[in-house]
Amino acid sequence: MATAFNRLAFATLTHPPDREEESPSSRTSSQPYKFNYDQLGPEERHHYDLLSPEEKTQFQDEEKAFYEHMTSPDVESKLQGMVSQAVYDITRETPRERHVPPRIVPGLMAMGEVDEQDSGEDEDFEGDDITSIAHAELEQHREIREYARIAAWEMPMLSKLAKPFVLPSQDKPLRFRYTTYMGETHPAANKIVLEFCTRDLPGLSEPQRIKLVKLVGVRYNPETDLVKMSCEMFETQAQNKRYLGDLVDTLMAEAKDGTDMFEDVPLDFRHHERRVKPKLEFPEKWKMTEARKAQLEANWRQRALEDQQREEAGRLVDGSKIIEKMLEAVTAKARPPAAVRAPAGKGRLKRLAR
């Protein structure tokens, strides 16, 4: 019977009376609970009518206690906090819209490629215009003439802005590498690569430098003493460069912090593979010595003497003569037969093979 009571109480609470929704703060203990038979559905009314008067009274008392518990300020504040936390979690999980840079007009390297944004239906050709291929040739000719004018009139003036190359000073140990695709959009165009030598960093003692090497980990090359880092998680090159610069400042501050110098942590260079080029040595047996030269010359003289004896005995095979004989035989077989006139009175030609 208790199971029926709980099911009926839940059904009653899931069918609230038809009234305007009230906020939890507006519900106070001044609104007493009042059982309403009309809130029950057809099935719930059928089960409620089967109960005895004592069971109906017990059902109403349990429903009243459950209503007072659910409408108490503590429970309502907890429910409101759970709802707020769920809304906050959903807001954090919602992906943010990524900023898309403005579209760049394709340049010379993208010439001839079809752009879906600019393509559309062709107009009806009425014989009053040249073909599309001819238009493309004219456009290419205009672009060539434009670059020719730039090369003739503007590029010579760039020599006034030329500056001699000067090696970077000791106070500039950081080297940044940029990647450009000549005005074309590319996902890797924002990547910045930073390299620096640990011994060139100013204000670092040897223990501090070793601590810096331990902090950078696998980004350190022990053979060249170079640290290499890169960043491409921001949308512009300036942001990626600023991030790498701040990261180097943080590493310098941690290396100069004498609280813990990581003296108990050994240097680990297992990530670096020492590539030793194989040293090829010429075999000793292949080297040309005086004894080897004398042996080869003796062998050559012996072979020449044997060839001379075979030639005198007629046993020496001459390859050139054999080839000439074979060519003569093939030519004779391929020669066509001659045509002769038949005797008078037969009126036909006979082909006689020689």
mmCIF file of C-alpha atoms in Angstrom, residues 1 5 8 33 35 37 40 44-64:
data_model
loop_
_atom_site.group_PDB
_atom_site.id
_atom_site.type_symbol
_atom_site.label_atom_id
_atom_site.label_comp_id
_atom_site.label_asym_id
_atom_site.label_seq_id
_atom_site.Cartn_x
_atom_site.Cartn_y
_atom_site.Cartn_z
ATOM 1 C CA MET A 1 0.000 0.000 0.000
ATOM 2 C CA PHE A 5 0.885 6.047 -1.770
ATOM 3 C CA LEU A 8 0.058 8.707 -6.187
ATOM 4 C CA TYR A 33 -0.924 22.937 1.481
ATOM 5 C CA PHE A 35 -5.183 18.719 -1.385
ATOM 6 C CA TYR A 37 -8.762 16.018 -6.094
ATOM 7 C CA LEU A 40 -5.292 13.759 -10.222
ATOM 8 C CA GLU A 44 -4.739 8.251 -10.253
ATOM 9 C CA ARG A 45 -8.372 9.020 -9.362
ATOM 10 C CA HIS A 46 -9.281 5.370 -9.912
ATOM 11 C CA HIS A 47 -6.540 4.207 -7.504
ATOM 12 C CA TYR A 48 -7.430 6.942 -5.013
ATOM 13 C CA ASP A 49 -11.084 5.930 -4.994
ATOM 14 C CA LEU A 50 -10.108 2.340 -4.124
ATOM 15 C CA LEU A 51 -8.428 3.475 -0.876
ATOM 16 C CA SER A 52 -10.167 3.332 2.489
ATOM 17 C CA PRO A 53 -10.848 6.578 4.432
ATOM 18 C CA GLU A 54 -7.876 5.869 6.747
ATOM 19 C CA GLU A 55 -5.595 5.235 3.751
ATOM 20 C CA LYS A 56 -6.844 8.426 2.062
ATOM 21 C CA THR A 57 -6.020 10.417 5.211
ATOM 22 C CA GLN A 58 -2.547 8.793 5.391
ATOM 23 C CA PHE A 59 -2.002 9.531 1.675
ATOM 24 C CA GLN A 60 -2.900 13.222 2.145
ATOM 25 C CA ASP A 61 -0.631 13.503 5.220
ATOM 26 C CA GLU A 62 2.348 11.995 3.333
ATOM 27 C CA GLU A 63 1.709 14.241 0.359
ATOM 28 C CA LYS A 64 1.549 17.306 2.641
#
